[in-house]
């Protein structure tokens, strides 16, 4: 039996892995969010070196440290900023995309993400959040992703957000795209079951991190560590 791994098949022992962890309004006080903790643990479990820092220290890191990271991982919400700060010769991805590959139907996500470009006025997008967290004024699923998609497509797209494992507000066939969060709080089986009906009906599916990378123009870089 091979234990599933976030990073084990894309890093080597003694590699330096840069883990960018913004402390924003959604960050829990006094601790880190689960995907960040999982990435740290997986890096250590694979005998690599984890360097954890905020985005405000990334520039200083590259000025002071001569060793080039084998991989940089960022929170998807600051993808655009990280893309500018992390040199182009350093592979860059996000915690959400790591989880998408570990738990989700990654091939379906790769196929479905470009459907964002095909959204039309009046299309409806379903955002699936697997936990029931307290939403903020700048919530990733309820505020940021809808804003970024509307800005990218320049279309009047409608959004439904479903938290936890609640029932969908309408038939799955009414959606033109389904965007699933990383799913750090649910099992792989629950996540796959959640998306099963959409995939069966041929509705494009993607993941928070992959969708954000796509609309911010850095999709190819973000998936490059996993696509040979």
PDB file of C-alpha atoms in Angstrom:
ATOM      1  CA  UNK A   1       0.000   0.000   0.000  1.00  0.00           C
ATOM      2  CA  UNK A   2       1.370   3.401  -1.002  1.00  0.00           C
ATOM      3  CA  UNK A   3       0.349   6.300   1.227  1.00  0.00           C
ATOM      4  CA  UNK A   4      -1.060   9.209  -0.813  1.00  0.00           C
ATOM      5  CA  UNK A   5       1.277  12.180  -0.845  1.00  0.00           C
ATOM      6  CA  UNK A   6       0.909  15.854  -1.672  1.00  0.00           C
ATOM      7  CA  UNK A   7       4.495  16.363  -2.768  1.00  0.00           C
ATOM      8  CA  UNK A   8       6.387  13.088  -2.536  1.00  0.00           C
ATOM      9  CA  UNK A   9       6.425  12.340  -6.252  1.00  0.00           C
ATOM     10  CA  UNK A  10       7.536  15.817  -7.362  1.00  0.00           C
ATOM     11  CA  UNK A  11      10.279  16.559  -4.811  1.00  0.00           C
ATOM     12  CA  UNK A  12      13.412  14.714  -3.740  1.00  0.00           C
ATOM     13  CA  UNK A  13      15.125  14.309  -0.360  1.00  0.00           C
ATOM     14  CA  UNK A  14      16.973  17.492   0.703  1.00  0.00           C
ATOM     15  CA  UNK A  15      15.114  19.620  -1.831  1.00  0.00           C
ATOM     16  CA  UNK A  16      14.200  23.060  -0.552  1.00  0.00           C
ATOM     17  CA  UNK A  17      10.446  23.710  -0.716  1.00  0.00           C
ATOM     18  CA  UNK A  18       9.231  27.286  -0.293  1.00  0.00           C
ATOM     19  CA  UNK A  19       5.809  27.446   1.386  1.00  0.00           C
ATOM     20  CA  UNK A  20       4.193  30.885   1.097  1.00  0.00           C
ATOM     21  CA  UNK A  21       1.515  31.381   3.752  1.00  0.00           C
ATOM     22  CA  UNK A  22      -0.304  34.727   3.787  1.00  0.00           C
ATOM     23  CA  UNK A  23      -1.809  35.861   7.070  1.00  0.00           C
ATOM     24  CA  UNK A  24      -5.071  37.522   6.012  1.00  0.00           C
ATOM     25  CA  UNK A  25      -8.593  38.021   7.358  1.00  0.00           C
ATOM     26  CA  UNK A  26      -9.471  34.378   6.658  1.00  0.00           C
ATOM     27  CA  UNK A  27      -6.432  32.982   8.470  1.00  0.00           C
ATOM     28  CA  UNK A  28      -7.303  31.499  11.889  1.00  0.00           C
ATOM     29  CA  UNK A  29      -5.766  33.292  14.861  1.00  0.00           C
ATOM     30  CA  UNK A  30      -2.666  31.627  16.249  1.00  0.00           C
ATOM     31  CA  UNK A  31      -2.500  28.712  13.825  1.00  0.00           C
ATOM     32  CA  UNK A  32      -2.205  27.755  10.174  1.00  0.00           C
ATOM     33  CA  UNK A  33      -4.871  26.374   7.868  1.00  0.00           C
ATOM     34  CA  UNK A  34      -4.908  22.623   7.263  1.00  0.00           C
ATOM     35  CA  UNK A  35      -3.494  22.596   3.689  1.00  0.00           C
ATOM     36  CA  UNK A  36      -0.452  24.557   4.866  1.00  0.00           C
ATOM     37  CA  UNK A  37       0.097  22.163   7.763  1.00  0.00           C
ATOM     38  CA  UNK A  38      -0.287  19.178   5.438  1.00  0.00           C
ATOM     39  CA  UNK A  39       2.270  20.626   3.013  1.00  0.00           C
ATOM     40  CA  UNK A  40       4.797  21.204   5.802  1.00  0.00           C
ATOM     41  CA  UNK A  41       4.330  17.677   7.129  1.00  0.00           C
ATOM     42  CA  UNK A  42       4.523  16.096   3.669  1.00  0.00           C
ATOM     43  CA  UNK A  43       7.712  18.006   2.883  1.00  0.00           C
ATOM     44  CA  UNK A  44       9.306  16.788   6.110  1.00  0.00           C
ATOM     45  CA  UNK A  45       8.021  13.233   5.635  1.00  0.00           C
ATOM     46  CA  UNK A  46       9.790  13.158   2.283  1.00  0.00           C
ATOM     47  CA  UNK A  47      13.083  14.295   3.844  1.00  0.00           C
ATOM     48  CA  UNK A  48      12.988  17.669   2.139  1.00  0.00           C
ATOM     49  CA  UNK A  49      13.512  21.110   3.682  1.00  0.00           C
ATOM     50  CA  UNK A  50      10.454  23.275   4.331  1.00  0.00           C
ATOM     51  CA  UNK A  51      10.876  27.048   4.386  1.00  0.00           C
ATOM     52  CA  UNK A  52       7.703  28.802   5.563  1.00  0.00           C
ATOM     53  CA  UNK A  53       7.210  32.541   5.122  1.00  0.00           C
ATOM     54  CA  UNK A  54       4.658  35.235   4.349  1.00  0.00           C
ATOM     55  CA  UNK A  55       4.433  36.737   0.885  1.00  0.00           C
ATOM     56  CA  UNK A  56       5.978  39.954   2.247  1.00  0.00           C
ATOM     57  CA  UNK A  57       9.240  38.073   2.903  1.00  0.00           C
ATOM     58  CA  UNK A  58       9.559  36.251  -0.431  1.00  0.00           C
ATOM     59  CA  UNK A  59      11.650  38.966  -2.062  1.00  0.00           C
ATOM     60  CA  UNK A  60      14.016  39.071   0.922  1.00  0.00           C
ATOM     61  CA  UNK A  61      14.352  35.282   0.828  1.00  0.00           C
ATOM     62  CA  UNK A  62      15.606  35.297  -2.753  1.00  0.00           C
ATOM     63  CA  UNK A  63      17.970  38.183  -1.952  1.00  0.00           C
ATOM     64  CA  UNK A  64      19.524  36.447   1.062  1.00  0.00           C
ATOM     65  CA  UNK A  65      19.425  32.728   0.191  1.00  0.00           C
ATOM     66  CA  UNK A  66      21.537  31.415  -2.674  1.00  0.00           C
ATOM     67  CA  UNK A  67      19.948  27.957  -2.802  1.00  0.00           C
ATOM     68  CA  UNK A  68      17.193  27.796  -5.404  1.00  0.00           C
ATOM     69  CA  UNK A  69      13.977  26.125  -4.204  1.00  0.00           C
ATOM     70  CA  UNK A  70      12.890  23.023  -6.094  1.00  0.00           C
ATOM     71  CA  UNK A  71       9.280  24.116  -5.683  1.00  0.00           C
ATOM     72  CA  UNK A  72       7.293  27.073  -4.368  1.00  0.00           C
ATOM     73  CA  UNK A  73       3.744  26.640  -3.076  1.00  0.00           C
ATOM     74  CA  UNK A  74       1.440  29.576  -2.423  1.00  0.00           C
ATOM     75  CA  UNK A  75      -2.074  30.287  -1.301  1.00  0.00           C
ATOM     76  CA  UNK A  76      -4.150  30.560  -4.476  1.00  0.00           C
ATOM     77  CA  UNK A  77      -5.529  33.942  -3.435  1.00  0.00           C
ATOM     78  CA  UNK A  78      -2.117  35.570  -3.936  1.00  0.00           C
ATOM     79  CA  UNK A  79      -1.165  33.648  -7.081  1.00  0.00           C
ATOM     80  CA  UNK A  80      -0.618  36.823  -9.107  1.00  0.00           C
ATOM     81  CA  UNK A  81       1.670  38.313  -6.455  1.00  0.00           C
ATOM     82  CA  UNK A  82       3.616  35.072  -5.996  1.00  0.00           C
ATOM     83  CA  UNK A  83       4.000  34.745  -9.760  1.00  0.00           C
ATOM     84  CA  UNK A  84       5.856  38.074  -9.790  1.00  0.00           C
ATOM     85  CA  UNK A  85       7.954  37.377  -6.688  1.00  0.00           C
ATOM     86  CA  UNK A  86       9.069  33.809  -7.449  1.00  0.00           C
ATOM     87  CA  UNK A  87      11.649  33.600 -10.281  1.00  0.00           C
ATOM     88  CA  UNK A  88      10.396  31.938 -13.451  1.00  0.00           C
ATOM     89  CA  UNK A  89      12.908  29.091 -13.163  1.00  0.00           C
ATOM     90  CA  UNK A  90      11.353  28.000  -9.844  1.00  0.00           C
ATOM     91  CA  UNK A  91       8.251  25.792 -10.267  1.00  0.00           C
ATOM     92  CA  UNK A  92       5.201  27.403  -8.643  1.00  0.00           C
ATOM     93  CA  UNK A  93       1.840  25.949  -7.659  1.00  0.00           C
ATOM     94  CA  UNK A  94      -0.727  26.305  -4.861  1.00  0.00           C
ATOM     95  CA  UNK A  95      -2.006  24.352  -1.880  1.00  0.00           C
ATOM     96  CA  UNK A  96      -5.402  24.057  -3.543  1.00  0.00           C
ATOM     97  CA  UNK A  97      -3.914  22.521  -6.686  1.00  0.00           C
ATOM     98  CA  UNK A  98      -1.877  20.071  -4.603  1.00  0.00           C
ATOM     99  CA  UNK A  99      -5.120  18.964  -2.952  1.00  0.00           C
ATOM    100  CA  UNK A 100      -6.889  18.810  -6.322  1.00  0.00           C
ATOM    101  CA  UNK A 101      -4.309  16.333  -7.533  1.00  0.00           C
ATOM    102  CA  UNK A 102      -4.333  14.319  -4.307  1.00  0.00           C
ATOM    103  CA  UNK A 103      -8.086  14.069  -3.769  1.00  0.00           C
ATOM    104  CA  UNK A 104      -9.952  15.118  -6.883  1.00  0.00           C
ATOM    105  CA  UNK A 105     -10.354  13.945 -10.463  1.00  0.00           C
ATOM    106  CA  UNK A 106      -7.333  15.899 -11.651  1.00  0.00           C
ATOM    107  CA  UNK A 107      -7.721  14.915 -15.304  1.00  0.00           C
ATOM    108  CA  UNK A 108     -11.305  16.208 -15.246  1.00  0.00           C
ATOM    109  CA  UNK A 109     -10.088  19.468 -13.687  1.00  0.00           C
ATOM    110  CA  UNK A 110      -7.430  19.875 -16.384  1.00  0.00           C
ATOM    111  CA  UNK A 111     -10.042  19.317 -19.065  1.00  0.00           C
ATOM    112  CA  UNK A 112     -12.673  21.518 -17.428  1.00  0.00           C
ATOM    113  CA  UNK A 113     -10.723  24.598 -16.393  1.00  0.00           C
ATOM    114  CA  UNK A 114     -10.495  26.181 -19.887  1.00  0.00           C
ATOM    115  CA  UNK A 115     -14.318  26.175 -19.998  1.00  0.00           C
ATOM    116  CA  UNK A 116     -14.099  29.410 -17.992  1.00  0.00           C
ATOM    117  CA  UNK A 117     -13.279  31.137 -21.276  1.00  0.00           C
ATOM    118  CA  UNK A 118     -16.522  29.824 -22.787  1.00  0.00           C
ATOM    119  CA  UNK A 119     -18.897  31.222 -20.154  1.00  0.00           C
ATOM    120  CA  UNK A 120     -21.680  33.406 -21.549  1.00  0.00           C
ATOM    121  CA  UNK A 121     -24.087  35.982 -20.161  1.00  0.00           C
ATOM    122  CA  UNK A 122     -26.651  34.243 -17.970  1.00  0.00           C
ATOM    123  CA  UNK A 123     -24.589  31.094 -17.404  1.00  0.00           C
ATOM    124  CA  UNK A 124     -24.631  29.746 -13.871  1.00  0.00           C
ATOM    125  CA  UNK A 125     -21.543  28.533 -11.992  1.00  0.00           C
ATOM    126  CA  UNK A 126     -21.674  26.273  -8.920  1.00  0.00           C
ATOM    127  CA  UNK A 127     -19.028  26.797  -6.229  1.00  0.00           C
ATOM    128  CA  UNK A 128     -18.660  23.885  -3.813  1.00  0.00           C
ATOM    129  CA  UNK A 129     -17.087  24.557  -0.416  1.00  0.00           C
ATOM    130  CA  UNK A 130     -16.512  21.416   1.580  1.00  0.00           C
ATOM    131  CA  UNK A 131     -16.458  23.079   4.981  1.00  0.00           C
ATOM    132  CA  UNK A 132     -18.870  25.457   6.676  1.00  0.00           C
ATOM    133  CA  UNK A 133     -16.543  28.268   7.721  1.00  0.00           C
ATOM    134  CA  UNK A 134     -17.609  31.740   8.770  1.00  0.00           C
ATOM    135  CA  UNK A 135     -17.598  33.844   5.612  1.00  0.00           C
ATOM    136  CA  UNK A 136     -15.872  37.223   5.535  1.00  0.00           C
ATOM    137  CA  UNK A 137     -16.376  40.349   3.443  1.00  0.00           C
ATOM    138  CA  UNK A 138     -13.576  39.164   1.150  1.00  0.00           C
ATOM    139  CA  UNK A 139     -14.479  35.467   1.121  1.00  0.00           C
ATOM    140  CA  UNK A 140     -12.692  33.416  -1.524  1.00  0.00           C
ATOM    141  CA  UNK A 141     -15.735  31.489  -2.782  1.00  0.00           C
ATOM    142  CA  UNK A 142     -18.478  34.054  -2.306  1.00  0.00           C
ATOM    143  CA  UNK A 143     -16.605  37.201  -3.289  1.00  0.00           C
ATOM    144  CA  UNK A 144     -13.175  36.820  -4.881  1.00  0.00           C
ATOM    145  CA  UNK A 145     -13.671  33.997  -7.376  1.00  0.00           C
ATOM    146  CA  UNK A 146     -16.975  35.401  -8.721  1.00  0.00           C
ATOM    147  CA  UNK A 147     -15.342  38.836  -9.051  1.00  0.00           C
ATOM    148  CA  UNK A 148     -12.281  37.449 -10.828  1.00  0.00           C
ATOM    149  CA  UNK A 149     -14.328  35.302 -13.222  1.00  0.00           C
ATOM    150  CA  UNK A 150     -16.620  38.191 -14.124  1.00  0.00           C
ATOM    151  CA  UNK A 151     -13.599  40.404 -14.707  1.00  0.00           C
ATOM    152  CA  UNK A 152     -11.881  37.777 -16.850  1.00  0.00           C
ATOM    153  CA  UNK A 153     -14.896  36.842 -18.985  1.00  0.00           C
ATOM    154  CA  UNK A 154     -16.580  40.256 -19.030  1.00  0.00           C
ATOM    155  CA  UNK A 155     -19.855  38.328 -18.817  1.00  0.00           C
ATOM    156  CA  UNK A 156     -22.806  38.524 -16.432  1.00  0.00           C
ATOM    157  CA  UNK A 157     -22.401  35.109 -14.848  1.00  0.00           C
ATOM    158  CA  UNK A 158     -24.547  33.892 -11.934  1.00  0.00           C
ATOM    159  CA  UNK A 159     -23.032  32.025  -8.985  1.00  0.00           C
ATOM    160  CA  UNK A 160     -24.411  29.580  -6.418  1.00  0.00           C
ATOM    161  CA  UNK A 161     -22.260  28.701  -3.391  1.00  0.00           C
ATOM    162  CA  UNK A 162     -22.972  25.495  -1.482  1.00  0.00           C
ATOM    163  CA  UNK A 163     -21.138  24.896   1.808  1.00  0.00           C
ATOM    164  CA  UNK A 164     -20.461  21.585   3.489  1.00  0.00           C
ATOM    165  CA  UNK A 165     -22.374  18.645   2.060  1.00  0.00           C
ATOM    166  CA  UNK A 166     -25.662  20.544   1.692  1.00  0.00           C
ATOM    167  CA  UNK A 167     -28.036  19.740  -1.148  1.00  0.00           C
ATOM    168  CA  UNK A 168     -27.703  21.697  -4.375  1.00  0.00           C
ATOM    169  CA  UNK A 169     -30.197  24.555  -4.807  1.00  0.00           C
ATOM    170  CA  UNK A 170     -31.048  23.465  -8.363  1.00  0.00           C
ATOM    171  CA  UNK A 171     -30.548  20.622 -10.834  1.00  0.00           C
ATOM    172  CA  UNK A 172     -26.911  20.017 -11.775  1.00  0.00           C
ATOM    173  CA  UNK A 173     -27.801  20.403 -15.464  1.00  0.00           C
ATOM    174  CA  UNK A 174     -28.516  24.093 -14.897  1.00  0.00           C
ATOM    175  CA  UNK A 175     -24.818  24.788 -14.343  1.00  0.00           C
ATOM    176  CA  UNK A 176     -22.255  25.558 -17.029  1.00  0.00           C
ATOM    177  CA  UNK A 177     -19.297  25.009 -14.695  1.00  0.00           C
ATOM    178  CA  UNK A 178     -18.633  23.524 -11.253  1.00  0.00           C
ATOM    179  CA  UNK A 179     -15.730  24.785  -9.123  1.00  0.00           C
ATOM    180  CA  UNK A 180     -14.739  22.650  -6.122  1.00  0.00           C
ATOM    181  CA  UNK A 181     -12.577  23.889  -3.238  1.00  0.00           C
ATOM    182  CA  UNK A 182      -9.469  21.968  -2.244  1.00  0.00           C
ATOM    183  CA  UNK A 183     -11.532  19.701  -0.014  1.00  0.00           C
ATOM    184  CA  UNK A 184      -9.083  19.586   2.875  1.00  0.00           C
ATOM    185  CA  UNK A 185     -11.871  18.857   5.383  1.00  0.00           C
ATOM    186  CA  UNK A 186     -13.502  15.908   3.562  1.00  0.00           C
ATOM    187  CA  UNK A 187     -12.363  12.518   2.332  1.00  0.00           C
ATOM    188  CA  UNK A 188     -11.349  11.728  -1.217  1.00  0.00           C
ATOM    189  CA  UNK A 189     -14.447   9.541  -1.587  1.00  0.00           C
ATOM    190  CA  UNK A 190     -16.747  12.368  -0.471  1.00  0.00           C
ATOM    191  CA  UNK A 191     -15.117  14.800  -2.894  1.00  0.00           C
ATOM    192  CA  UNK A 192     -15.298  12.426  -5.863  1.00  0.00           C
ATOM    193  CA  UNK A 193     -18.933  11.606  -5.063  1.00  0.00           C
ATOM    194  CA  UNK A 194     -19.708  15.315  -4.837  1.00  0.00           C
ATOM    195  CA  UNK A 195     -18.557  15.876  -8.416  1.00  0.00           C
ATOM    196  CA  UNK A 196     -19.730  12.570  -9.868  1.00  0.00           C
ATOM    197  CA  UNK A 197     -23.051  13.792 -11.265  1.00  0.00           C
ATOM    198  CA  UNK A 198     -21.470  16.819 -12.951  1.00  0.00           C
ATOM    199  CA  UNK A 199     -18.739  14.742 -14.584  1.00  0.00           C
ATOM    200  CA  UNK A 200     -21.270  12.097 -15.670  1.00  0.00           C
ATOM    201  CA  UNK A 201     -23.370  14.785 -17.353  1.00  0.00           C
ATOM    202  CA  UNK A 202     -20.366  16.287 -19.107  1.00  0.00           C
ATOM    203  CA  UNK A 203     -20.429  19.535 -17.132  1.00  0.00           C
ATOM    204  CA  UNK A 204     -16.925  21.051 -16.896  1.00  0.00           C
ATOM    205  CA  UNK A 205     -15.428  20.872 -13.403  1.00  0.00           C
ATOM    206  CA  UNK A 206     -12.419  22.587 -11.919  1.00  0.00           C
ATOM    207  CA  UNK A 207     -10.909  23.530  -8.587  1.00  0.00           C
ATOM    208  CA  UNK A 208     -10.536  26.855  -6.749  1.00  0.00           C
ATOM    209  CA  UNK A 209      -6.780  27.102  -7.264  1.00  0.00           C
ATOM    210  CA  UNK A 210      -6.846  26.047 -10.904  1.00  0.00           C
ATOM    211  CA  UNK A 211      -9.668  28.480 -11.688  1.00  0.00           C
ATOM    212  CA  UNK A 212      -7.818  31.341  -9.992  1.00  0.00           C
ATOM    213  CA  UNK A 213      -4.592  30.541 -11.845  1.00  0.00           C
ATOM    214  CA  UNK A 214      -6.513  30.441 -15.134  1.00  0.00           C
ATOM    215  CA  UNK A 215      -8.215  33.806 -14.794  1.00  0.00           C
ATOM    216  CA  UNK A 216      -4.964  35.400 -13.605  1.00  0.00           C
ATOM    217  CA  UNK A 217      -3.043  34.164 -16.634  1.00  0.00           C
ATOM    218  CA  UNK A 218      -0.675  31.782 -14.846  1.00  0.00           C
ATOM    219  CA  UNK A 219      -2.482  28.468 -15.362  1.00  0.00           C
ATOM    220  CA  UNK A 220       0.293  26.796 -17.373  1.00  0.00           C
ATOM    221  CA  UNK A 221       2.902  27.627 -14.766  1.00  0.00           C
ATOM    222  CA  UNK A 222       0.669  26.468 -11.913  1.00  0.00           C
ATOM    223  CA  UNK A 223       0.011  23.008 -13.372  1.00  0.00           C
ATOM    224  CA  UNK A 224       3.464  22.511 -14.913  1.00  0.00           C
ATOM    225  CA  UNK A 225       4.889  20.540 -11.929  1.00  0.00           C
ATOM    226  CA  UNK A 226       2.282  17.816 -12.559  1.00  0.00           C
ATOM    227  CA  UNK A 227       1.930  17.797 -16.352  1.00  0.00           C
ATOM    228  CA  UNK A 228       4.765  16.123 -18.219  1.00  0.00           C
TER     229      UNK A 228
END
